[in-house]
Coordinates of N, CA and C in Angstrom, one line a residue:
H1 N -2.4 -17.7 -26.5 CA -1.7 -16.3 -26.1 C -2.5 -15.4 -25.7
L2 N -3.9 -15.1 -26.2 CA -4.6 -14.5 -24.9 C -4.8 -14.6 -23.8
G3 N -4.5 -15.8 -23.3 CA -4.8 -16.4 -21.9 C -2.8 -15.7 -21.1
R4 N -2.4 -15.8 -21.7 CA -1.0 -15.5 -21.4 C -0.9 -13.8 -21.2
L5 N -1.8 -13.2 -22.3 CA -2.0 -11.9 -22.0 C -2.6 -11.4 -20.8
D6 N -3.8 -12.3 -20.7 CA -4.4 -12.1 -19.5 C -3.8 -12.1 -17.9
E7 N -3.0 -13.5 -18.5 CA -1.9 -13.5 -17.0 C -1.5 -12.6 -16.8
A8 N -0.5 -11.5 -17.9 CA 0.2 -10.7 -17.5 C -0.7 -9.3 -16.9
I9 N -1.7 -9.4 -17.4 CA -2.5 -8.2 -17.1 C -2.8 -8.0 -15.5
S10 N -3.3 -9.4 -15.2 CA -3.7 -9.9 -13.6 C -2.2 -9.5 -12.9
A11 N -1.1 -10.3 -13.4 CA 0.2 -9.7 -12.7 C 0.3 -8.1 -12.7
C12 N 0.3 -7.4 -13.8 CA 0.4 -6.0 -13.3 C -0.8 -5.4 -12.7
N13 N -1.9 -5.7 -12.8 CA -2.9 -5.4 -11.7 C -2.7 -5.4 -10.2
L14 N -1.8 -6.6 -9.9 CA -1.7 -7.4 -8.6 C -0.4 -6.2 -8.1
A15 N 0.7 -5.9 -8.7 CA 1.8 -5.0 -8.7 C 1.3 -3.7 -8.2
L16 N 0.3 -3.1 -9.1 CA -0.1 -1.9 -9.2 C -1.0 -1.9 -7.8
A17 N -1.9 -3.1 -7.4 CA -2.7 -2.6 -6.1 C -1.8 -2.7 -5.0
V18 N -0.5 -3.3 -5.3 CA 0.3 -3.0 -4.0 C 1.4 -1.8 -4.1
D19 N 1.2 -0.9 -4.8 CA 2.1 0.1 -5.2 C 1.1 0.9 -6.6
P20 N 0.5 1.5 -5.9 CA -0.1 2.2 -7.5 C 0.8 3.2 -8.2
S21 N 2.2 3.6 -7.7 CA 2.9 4.3 -8.4 C 4.1 3.7 -9.5
Y22 N 3.8 2.1 -9.1 CA 4.6 1.4 -9.8 C 4.6 1.7 -11.4
G23 N 5.5 2.5 -11.9 CA 5.4 3.2 -13.4 C 5.7 1.9 -14.5
V24 N 6.7 0.8 -13.9 CA 6.7 -0.3 -15.0 C 5.6 -0.9 -15.0
A25 N 4.8 -1.5 -14.1 CA 3.4 -2.1 -14.3 C 2.3 -1.4 -15.0
L26 N 2.6 -0.1 -14.9 CA 1.7 0.7 -15.7 C 2.0 0.6 -17.1
M27 N 3.1 0.7 -17.5 CA 3.6 0.9 -18.6 C 3.3 -0.6 -19.4
K28 N 3.9 -1.6 -18.5 CA 3.8 -2.8 -19.3 C 2.0 -3.5 -19.4
R29 N 1.3 -2.9 -18.7 CA -0.1 -3.2 -18.8 C -0.9 -2.3 -20.2
A30 N -0.3 -0.7 -20.2 CA -0.9 -0.2 -21.3 C -0.1 -0.9 -22.7
E31 N 0.8 -1.6 -22.5 CA 1.5 -2.1 -23.8 C 0.7 -3.5 -24.4
I32 N 0.3 -4.2 -23.1 CA -0.7 -5.4 -23.5 C -1.9 -4.8 -23.7
L33 N -2.6 -4.1 -22.9 CA -4.1 -3.7 -23.5 C -3.9 -3.4 -25.0
L34 N -3.0 -2.5 -25.4 CA -2.6 -2.1 -26.9 C -2.3 -3.6 -27.6
E35 N -1.9 -4.2 -27.2 CA -1.8 -5.5 -27.8 C -3.0 -6.5 -28.2
Q36 N -3.7 -6.3 -27.6 CA -5.5 -6.8 -27.3 C -6.0 -5.9 -28.1
G37 N -5.7 -4.8 -28.1 CA -6.2 -4.1 -29.2 C -7.8 -2.9 -28.3
N38 N -7.2 -2.7 -27.0 CA -7.7 -2.0 -26.1 C -7.2 -0.6 -26.1
R39 N -7.4 0.2 -27.1 CA -6.7 1.5 -27.1 C -6.9 2.0 -25.4
K40 N -8.4 2.3 -25.6 CA -9.4 3.2 -24.8 C -8.7 2.7 -23.4
S41 N -8.4 1.5 -22.8 CA -8.0 1.5 -21.5 C -6.4 1.8 -21.6
A42 N -5.7 1.6 -22.4 CA -4.1 2.1 -22.3 C -4.0 3.3 -22.2
R43 N -5.3 4.3 -22.7 CA -4.9 5.6 -22.7 C -5.5 6.3 -21.6
K44 N -6.4 5.2 -20.7 CA -6.5 5.7 -19.4 C -5.1 5.7 -18.4
D45 N -4.4 4.4 -18.9 CA -3.2 4.2 -18.1 C -2.2 5.2 -17.9
L46 N -2.2 5.9 -19.6 CA -1.0 6.7 -20.0 C -1.6 7.9 -19.2
E47 N -2.7 8.7 -18.7 CA -3.4 9.6 -18.1 C -2.9 9.4 -16.5
M48 N -2.4 8.2 -16.1 CA -2.3 8.0 -14.8 C -1.0 7.9 -14.5
M49 N -0.1 7.6 -15.6 CA 1.5 7.5 -15.8 C 1.6 8.9 -15.9
R50 N 1.0 10.1 -16.6 CA 1.3 11.5 -16.8 C 1.6 11.9 -15.1
T51 N 1.0 11.7 -14.2 CA 1.1 11.8 -12.8 C 2.0 11.0 -11.9
I52 N 2.5 9.6 -12.4 CA 3.7 9.1 -11.7 C 5.0 9.2 -12.6
D53 N 5.1 9.5 -13.6 CA 6.5 9.3 -14.1 C 6.0 10.2 -15.7
P54 N 6.1 11.7 -15.5 CA 5.7 12.2 -17.0 C 6.8 11.9 -18.0
E55 N 8.3 11.5 -17.7 CA 9.1 11.2 -18.8 C 8.7 9.7 -19.4
M56 N 8.3 8.9 -18.8 CA 7.8 7.6 -19.2 C 6.2 7.8 -19.8
A57 N 5.6 8.5 -19.1 CA 4.3 9.0 -20.0 C 4.6 9.1 -21.5
E58 N 5.5 10.0 -21.8 CA 5.7 10.7 -23.2 C 6.2 9.3 -23.9
E59 N 6.9 8.2 -23.3 CA 7.3 7.0 -24.1 C 6.0 6.3 -24.4
L60 N 5.3 6.1 -23.4 CA 4.1 5.5 -23.6 C 3.0 6.0 -24.7
A61 N 3.1 7.6 -24.6 CA 2.1 8.3 -25.4 C 2.9 7.8 -27.1
G62 N 4.2 7.8 -27.3 CA 4.7 7.4 -28.4 C 4.2 5.9 -29.0
I63 N 4.5 5.2 -27.9 CA 3.8 3.5 -28.2 C 2.6 3.8 -29.1
I64 N 1.7 4.6 -27.7 CA -0.1 4.2 -28.4 C -0.2 5.0 -29.4
E65 N 0.6 6.1 -30.0 CA 0.4 6.6 -31.4 C 0.9 6.1 -32.5
S66 N 1.8 5.1 -32.2 CA 2.6 4.3 -33.0 C 1.4 2.9 -33.5
H67 N 0.7 2.7 -33.0 CA -0.3 1.7 -33.1 C -1.9 2.2 -33.6
G68 N -1.8 3.6 -33.8 CA -2.8 4.0 -34.6 C -4.0 3.9 -34.2
D69 N -4.9 3.4 -35.2 CA -6.3 3.4 -35.0 C -6.2 1.7 -35.4
E70 N -5.4 0.9 -34.9 CA -5.4 -0.3 -35.4 C -6.7 -1.4 -34.8
Q71 N -7.2 -1.9 -35.7 CA -8.3 -2.7 -34.9 C -7.8 -4.0 -34.1
P72 N -8.5 -4.7 -33.2 CA -7.8 -5.7 -32.3 C -7.7 -7.0 -33.2
H73 N -6.9 -7.7 -33.0 CA -6.5 -9.1 -33.6 C -7.6 -10.0 -33.2

């Protein structure tokens, strides 16, 4: 399971390397980071998202908040 999440993050990173303003890839990466318990990095993606797509950033902020302070699995 973790290997697949790492692959998914790599795919998002590749997409963002090609187009740093690709909000969908940024959103997906943040969601995966949350699933891995990496809330700090997900919040960094949220800050980048705020400049790219403020509406999508609000959606991501809600997702991050819904995860609260959960511990990694």
